[in-house]
PDB file of C-alpha atoms in Angstrom:
ATOM      1  CA  UNK I   1     -63.602  -0.682  17.531  1.00  0.00           C
ATOM      2  CA  UNK I   2     -64.643   2.556  16.380  1.00  0.00           C
ATOM      3  CA  UNK I   3     -62.216   4.275  13.865  1.00  0.00           C
ATOM      4  CA  UNK I   4     -61.662   7.951  12.980  1.00  0.00           C
ATOM      5  CA  UNK I   5     -61.096   8.739   9.245  1.00  0.00           C
ATOM      6  CA  UNK I   6     -58.387  11.341   8.540  1.00  0.00           C
ATOM      7  CA  UNK I   7     -59.696  14.355   6.679  1.00  0.00           C
ATOM      8  CA  UNK I   8     -56.287  14.866   4.883  1.00  0.00           C
ATOM      9  CA  UNK I   9     -55.263  11.436   3.522  1.00  0.00           C
ATOM     10  CA  UNK I  10     -58.304   9.307   4.189  1.00  0.00           C
ATOM     11  CA  UNK I  11     -56.627   6.772   6.608  1.00  0.00           C
ATOM     12  CA  UNK I  12     -58.529   5.013   9.395  1.00  0.00           C
ATOM     13  CA  UNK I  13     -56.969   5.409  12.696  1.00  0.00           C
ATOM     14  CA  UNK I  14     -57.947   4.220  16.083  1.00  0.00           C
ATOM     15  CA  UNK I  15     -60.538   6.450  18.100  1.00  0.00           C
ATOM     16  CA  UNK I  16     -57.795   7.383  20.634  1.00  0.00           C
ATOM     17  CA  UNK I  17     -55.358   8.734  18.218  1.00  0.00           C
ATOM     18  CA  UNK I  18     -54.738  12.496  18.133  1.00  0.00           C
ATOM     19  CA  UNK I  19     -52.787  12.549  14.987  1.00  0.00           C
ATOM     20  CA  UNK I  20     -53.086  10.459  11.716  1.00  0.00           C
ATOM     21  CA  UNK I  21     -50.706   7.486  11.936  1.00  0.00           C
ATOM     22  CA  UNK I  22     -50.146   8.009   7.751  1.00  0.00           C
ATOM     23  CA  UNK I  23     -49.847  11.526   7.463  1.00  0.00           C
ATOM     24  CA  UNK I  24     -49.254  13.189  10.784  1.00  0.00           C
ATOM     25  CA  UNK I  25     -52.190  15.684  10.622  1.00  0.00           C
ATOM     26  CA  UNK I  26     -54.422  16.319  13.522  1.00  0.00           C
ATOM     27  CA  UNK I  27     -57.670  13.921  13.373  1.00  0.00           C
ATOM     28  CA  UNK I  28     -60.964  15.366  13.690  1.00  0.00           C
ATOM     29  CA  UNK I  29     -62.632  15.194  17.202  1.00  0.00           C
ATOM     30  CA  UNK I  30     -65.518  12.630  17.542  1.00  0.00           C
ATOM     31  CA  UNK I  31     -68.477  13.784  19.449  1.00  0.00           C
ATOM     32  CA  UNK I  32     -69.104  12.054  22.795  1.00  0.00           C
ATOM     33  CA  UNK I  33     -72.663  11.344  21.710  1.00  0.00           C
ATOM     34  CA  UNK I  34     -71.287   9.083  18.967  1.00  0.00           C
ATOM     35  CA  UNK I  35     -68.829   7.345  21.542  1.00  0.00           C
ATOM     36  CA  UNK I  36     -71.619   7.106  24.123  1.00  0.00           C
ATOM     37  CA  UNK I  37     -74.004   5.380  21.651  1.00  0.00           C
ATOM     38  CA  UNK I  38     -71.219   2.763  20.574  1.00  0.00           C
ATOM     39  CA  UNK I  39     -70.599   1.913  24.214  1.00  0.00           C
ATOM     40  CA  UNK I  40     -74.315   1.795  25.428  1.00  0.00           C
ATOM     41  CA  UNK I  41     -75.423  -1.703  26.327  1.00  0.00           C
ATOM     42  CA  UNK I  42     -79.473  -2.555  26.005  1.00  0.00           C
ATOM     43  CA  UNK I  43     -80.701  -1.945  29.414  1.00  0.00           C
ATOM     44  CA  UNK I  44     -82.783  -4.417  31.311  1.00  0.00           C
ATOM     45  CA  UNK I  45     -86.260  -3.521  31.957  1.00  0.00           C
ATOM     46  CA  UNK I  46     -86.996  -2.849  35.460  1.00  0.00           C
ATOM     47  CA  UNK I  47     -90.340  -2.841  37.058  1.00  0.00           C
ATOM     48  CA  UNK I  48     -91.756  -0.171  39.433  1.00  0.00           C
ATOM     49  CA  UNK I  49     -91.426   3.847  39.263  1.00  0.00           C
ATOM     50  CA  UNK I  50     -88.588   3.893  41.832  1.00  0.00           C
ATOM     51  CA  UNK I  51     -86.551   1.550  39.952  1.00  0.00           C
ATOM     52  CA  UNK I  52     -86.921   3.586  36.726  1.00  0.00           C
ATOM     53  CA  UNK I  53     -86.050   6.832  38.516  1.00  0.00           C
ATOM     54  CA  UNK I  54     -83.157   5.185  40.072  1.00  0.00           C
ATOM     55  CA  UNK I  55     -81.918   3.758  36.734  1.00  0.00           C
ATOM     56  CA  UNK I  56     -82.333   7.275  35.049  1.00  0.00           C
ATOM     57  CA  UNK I  57     -80.299   8.916  37.787  1.00  0.00           C
ATOM     58  CA  UNK I  58     -77.503   6.143  37.565  1.00  0.00           C
ATOM     59  CA  UNK I  59     -77.613   6.520  33.615  1.00  0.00           C
ATOM     60  CA  UNK I  60     -77.217  10.504  33.918  1.00  0.00           C
ATOM     61  CA  UNK I  61     -74.305  10.158  36.348  1.00  0.00           C
ATOM     62  CA  UNK I  62     -72.760   7.486  34.083  1.00  0.00           C
ATOM     63  CA  UNK I  63     -73.240   9.800  31.224  1.00  0.00           C
ATOM     64  CA  UNK I  64     -71.726  12.666  33.208  1.00  0.00           C
ATOM     65  CA  UNK I  65     -68.650  10.686  34.286  1.00  0.00           C
ATOM     66  CA  UNK I  66     -68.160   9.206  30.744  1.00  0.00           C
ATOM     67  CA  UNK I  67     -68.343  12.585  29.376  1.00  0.00           C
ATOM     68  CA  UNK I  68     -65.646  14.016  31.684  1.00  0.00           C
ATOM     69  CA  UNK I  69     -63.479  10.979  31.299  1.00  0.00           C
ATOM     70  CA  UNK I  70     -63.533  11.030  27.565  1.00  0.00           C
ATOM     71  CA  UNK I  71     -62.621  15.085  27.604  1.00  0.00           C
ATOM     72  CA  UNK I  72     -59.732  14.439  29.879  1.00  0.00           C
ATOM     73  CA  UNK I  73     -58.424  11.183  28.013  1.00  0.00           C
ATOM     74  CA  UNK I  74     -59.202  12.054  24.232  1.00  0.00           C
ATOM     75  CA  UNK I  75     -59.533  15.728  23.875  1.00  0.00           C
ATOM     76  CA  UNK I  76     -57.175  17.310  26.424  1.00  0.00           C
ATOM     77  CA  UNK I  77     -54.004  18.083  24.815  1.00  0.00           C
ATOM     78  CA  UNK I  78     -50.779  19.322  26.594  1.00  0.00           C
ATOM     79  CA  UNK I  79     -49.815  23.031  26.494  1.00  0.00           C
ATOM     80  CA  UNK I  80     -47.022  22.425  24.176  1.00  0.00           C
ATOM     81  CA  UNK I  81     -49.260  20.582  21.729  1.00  0.00           C
ATOM     82  CA  UNK I  82     -51.554  23.588  21.883  1.00  0.00           C
ATOM     83  CA  UNK I  83     -48.727  26.200  21.290  1.00  0.00           C
ATOM     84  CA  UNK I  84     -47.209  24.207  18.356  1.00  0.00           C
ATOM     85  CA  UNK I  85     -50.884  23.914  16.659  1.00  0.00           C
ATOM     86  CA  UNK I  86     -51.422  27.579  17.282  1.00  0.00           C
ATOM     87  CA  UNK I  87     -48.113  28.302  15.655  1.00  0.00           C
ATOM     88  CA  UNK I  88     -48.889  26.230  12.664  1.00  0.00           C
ATOM     89  CA  UNK I  89     -52.124  27.755  12.405  1.00  0.00           C
ATOM     90  CA  UNK I  90     -50.704  31.298  12.149  1.00  0.00           C
ATOM     91  CA  UNK I  91     -48.112  30.156   9.598  1.00  0.00           C
ATOM     92  CA  UNK I  92     -50.875  28.420   7.645  1.00  0.00           C
ATOM     93  CA  UNK I  93     -52.985  31.608   7.354  1.00  0.00           C
ATOM     94  CA  UNK I  94     -50.219  32.796   4.899  1.00  0.00           C
ATOM     95  CA  UNK I  95     -49.858  29.612   2.937  1.00  0.00           C
ATOM     96  CA  UNK I  96     -49.127  28.878   0.137  1.00  0.00           C
ATOM     97  CA  UNK I  97     -46.304  31.293   0.362  1.00  0.00           C
ATOM     98  CA  UNK I  98     -43.479  31.605  -2.263  1.00  0.00           C
ATOM     99  CA  UNK I  99     -40.145  31.889  -0.149  1.00  0.00           C
ATOM    100  CA  UNK I 100     -38.116  32.250  -3.485  1.00  0.00           C
ATOM    101  CA  UNK I 101     -38.379  31.515  -7.180  1.00  0.00           C
ATOM    102  CA  UNK I 102     -37.727  27.865  -6.497  1.00  0.00           C
ATOM    103  CA  UNK I 103     -39.524  27.384  -3.126  1.00  0.00           C
ATOM    104  CA  UNK I 104     -43.070  27.360  -1.890  1.00  0.00           C
ATOM    105  CA  UNK I 105     -44.111  26.998   1.785  1.00  0.00           C
ATOM    106  CA  UNK I 106     -47.234  24.848   1.489  1.00  0.00           C
ATOM    107  CA  UNK I 107     -47.864  24.696   5.224  1.00  0.00           C
ATOM    108  CA  UNK I 108     -46.748  23.824   8.670  1.00  0.00           C
ATOM    109  CA  UNK I 109     -47.824  21.038  10.804  1.00  0.00           C
ATOM    110  CA  UNK I 110     -47.510  20.048  14.485  1.00  0.00           C
ATOM    111  CA  UNK I 111     -46.696  16.504  14.796  1.00  0.00           C
ATOM    112  CA  UNK I 112     -46.614  14.157  17.762  1.00  0.00           C
ATOM    113  CA  UNK I 113     -43.530  13.708  19.914  1.00  0.00           C
ATOM    114  CA  UNK I 114     -42.854  17.575  19.816  1.00  0.00           C
ATOM    115  CA  UNK I 115     -42.004  17.490  15.954  1.00  0.00           C
ATOM    116  CA  UNK I 116     -42.840  20.554  13.938  1.00  0.00           C
ATOM    117  CA  UNK I 117     -42.825  20.332  10.049  1.00  0.00           C
ATOM    118  CA  UNK I 118     -42.817  22.812   7.363  1.00  0.00           C
ATOM    119  CA  UNK I 119     -43.768  21.310   4.207  1.00  0.00           C
ATOM    120  CA  UNK I 120     -42.177  22.962   0.976  1.00  0.00           C
ATOM    121  CA  UNK I 121     -42.605  22.265  -2.850  1.00  0.00           C
ATOM    122  CA  UNK I 122     -39.767  22.935  -5.214  1.00  0.00           C
ATOM    123  CA  UNK I 123     -41.783  24.285  -7.938  1.00  0.00           C
ATOM    124  CA  UNK I 124     -39.446  23.711 -10.811  1.00  0.00           C
ATOM    125  CA  UNK I 125     -38.110  20.587  -9.637  1.00  0.00           C
ATOM    126  CA  UNK I 126     -39.005  17.028 -10.979  1.00  0.00           C
ATOM    127  CA  UNK I 127     -37.925  13.972  -8.939  1.00  0.00           C
ATOM    128  CA  UNK I 128     -36.824  11.953 -12.140  1.00  0.00           C
ATOM    129  CA  UNK I 129     -34.143  14.769 -12.940  1.00  0.00           C
ATOM    130  CA  UNK I 130     -33.447  16.381  -9.567  1.00  0.00           C
ATOM    131  CA  UNK I 131     -30.131  16.128  -8.045  1.00  0.00           C
ATOM    132  CA  UNK I 132     -31.831  15.169  -4.432  1.00  0.00           C
ATOM    133  CA  UNK I 133     -28.648  14.318  -2.759  1.00  0.00           C
ATOM    134  CA  UNK I 134     -27.035  17.593  -4.033  1.00  0.00           C
ATOM    135  CA  UNK I 135     -29.953  19.725  -3.151  1.00  0.00           C
ATOM    136  CA  UNK I 136     -30.195  18.033   0.547  1.00  0.00           C
ATOM    137  CA  UNK I 137     -26.101  18.407   1.121  1.00  0.00           C
ATOM    138  CA  UNK I 138     -26.488  22.279   0.121  1.00  0.00           C
ATOM    139  CA  UNK I 139     -29.738  23.035   2.203  1.00  0.00           C
ATOM    140  CA  UNK I 140     -29.001  20.829   5.288  1.00  0.00           C
ATOM    141  CA  UNK I 141     -26.467  23.268   6.962  1.00  0.00           C
ATOM    142  CA  UNK I 142     -28.294  26.301   5.727  1.00  0.00           C
ATOM    143  CA  UNK I 143     -31.364  25.172   7.584  1.00  0.00           C
ATOM    144  CA  UNK I 144     -29.404  24.162  10.769  1.00  0.00           C
ATOM    145  CA  UNK I 145     -27.893  27.673  10.748  1.00  0.00           C
ATOM    146  CA  UNK I 146     -31.181  29.474  10.418  1.00  0.00           C
ATOM    147  CA  UNK I 147     -32.675  27.152  13.049  1.00  0.00           C
ATOM    148  CA  UNK I 148     -29.694  27.910  15.440  1.00  0.00           C
ATOM    149  CA  UNK I 149     -29.706  31.872  14.743  1.00  0.00           C
ATOM    150  CA  UNK I 150     -32.974  33.134  13.473  1.00  0.00           C
ATOM    151  CA  UNK I 151     -34.744  35.056  16.542  1.00  0.00           C
ATOM    152  CA  UNK I 152     -38.123  33.845  15.228  1.00  0.00           C
ATOM    153  CA  UNK I 153     -37.178  30.286  16.119  1.00  0.00           C
ATOM    154  CA  UNK I 154     -36.376  31.178  19.623  1.00  0.00           C
ATOM    155  CA  UNK I 155     -39.768  29.748  20.714  1.00  0.00           C
ATOM    156  CA  UNK I 156     -39.076  26.243  18.784  1.00  0.00           C
ATOM    157  CA  UNK I 157     -35.536  26.193  20.273  1.00  0.00           C
ATOM    158  CA  UNK I 158     -36.846  26.722  23.953  1.00  0.00           C
ATOM    159  CA  UNK I 159     -39.331  23.972  23.622  1.00  0.00           C
ATOM    160  CA  UNK I 160     -36.559  21.588  22.076  1.00  0.00           C
ATOM    161  CA  UNK I 161     -38.635  20.942  19.195  1.00  0.00           C
ATOM    162  CA  UNK I 162     -37.497  18.753  16.459  1.00  0.00           C
ATOM    163  CA  UNK I 163     -38.067  20.818  13.160  1.00  0.00           C
ATOM    164  CA  UNK I 164     -38.482  19.182  10.037  1.00  0.00           C
ATOM    165  CA  UNK I 165     -38.075  20.395   6.689  1.00  0.00           C
ATOM    166  CA  UNK I 166     -40.100  18.217   4.117  1.00  0.00           C
ATOM    167  CA  UNK I 167     -39.509  18.830   0.184  1.00  0.00           C
ATOM    168  CA  UNK I 168     -41.462  17.366  -2.720  1.00  0.00           C
ATOM    169  CA  UNK I 169     -41.190  18.090  -6.293  1.00  0.00           C
ATOM    170  CA  UNK I 170     -43.769  20.070  -8.438  1.00  0.00           C
ATOM    171  CA  UNK I 171     -45.760  16.722  -9.098  1.00  0.00           C
ATOM    172  CA  UNK I 172     -45.942  16.292  -5.114  1.00  0.00           C
ATOM    173  CA  UNK I 173     -43.466  13.421  -5.143  1.00  0.00           C
ATOM    174  CA  UNK I 174     -41.251  13.257  -1.815  1.00  0.00           C
ATOM    175  CA  UNK I 175     -37.913  14.288  -2.414  1.00  0.00           C
ATOM    176  CA  UNK I 176     -36.038  14.518   1.085  1.00  0.00           C
ATOM    177  CA  UNK I 177     -36.464  15.497   4.630  1.00  0.00           C
ATOM    178  CA  UNK I 178     -33.911  17.560   6.535  1.00  0.00           C
ATOM    179  CA  UNK I 179     -34.666  17.111  10.375  1.00  0.00           C
ATOM    180  CA  UNK I 180     -33.192  19.447  12.676  1.00  0.00           C
ATOM    181  CA  UNK I 181     -32.998  17.819  16.323  1.00  0.00           C
ATOM    182  CA  UNK I 182     -32.221  19.688  19.482  1.00  0.00           C
ATOM    183  CA  UNK I 183     -28.644  18.341  19.484  1.00  0.00           C
ATOM    184  CA  UNK I 184     -28.049  20.027  16.077  1.00  0.00           C
ATOM    185  CA  UNK I 185     -28.957  23.509  17.145  1.00  0.00           C
ATOM    186  CA  UNK I 186     -27.845  23.794  20.898  1.00  0.00           C
TER     187      UNK I 186
END
């Protein structure tokens, strides 16, 4: 079975996945030409010009139908996914962005199942010495309040997105995740 390699983390994923099973980033699209070449079986030789023309016509039709089917199944994204990816793309144009003296927004990512994630680095924190639970306890109600009340987040609330705030330390080590589900902001 054909695999798609994630350009972000290097994980091999099945060809029909839109997002990496390891890091959640969107996988590169494979060309239909490569997909066709892996599925093509060697054709039996046919005798006569009529049979060759008929074989050619059938092959062209099969390629056309395969192309349309592949486009519809593998590459067509629901409008919510497109909107989330467009929003992440707009945010990422300004990243990395220092939010305050301690926090840097690294990027935003549209994840499967209507999840939108902001990835932050606490630039002065080290996992070994940080009070991770204390930071999470302090930040979680603040984040939930921002999601509930910020007019710029209305789009995300209207689409009932789960909004993740992923934090890591200055060395890139995972610290904690604050996940704001629709039931928390409605």
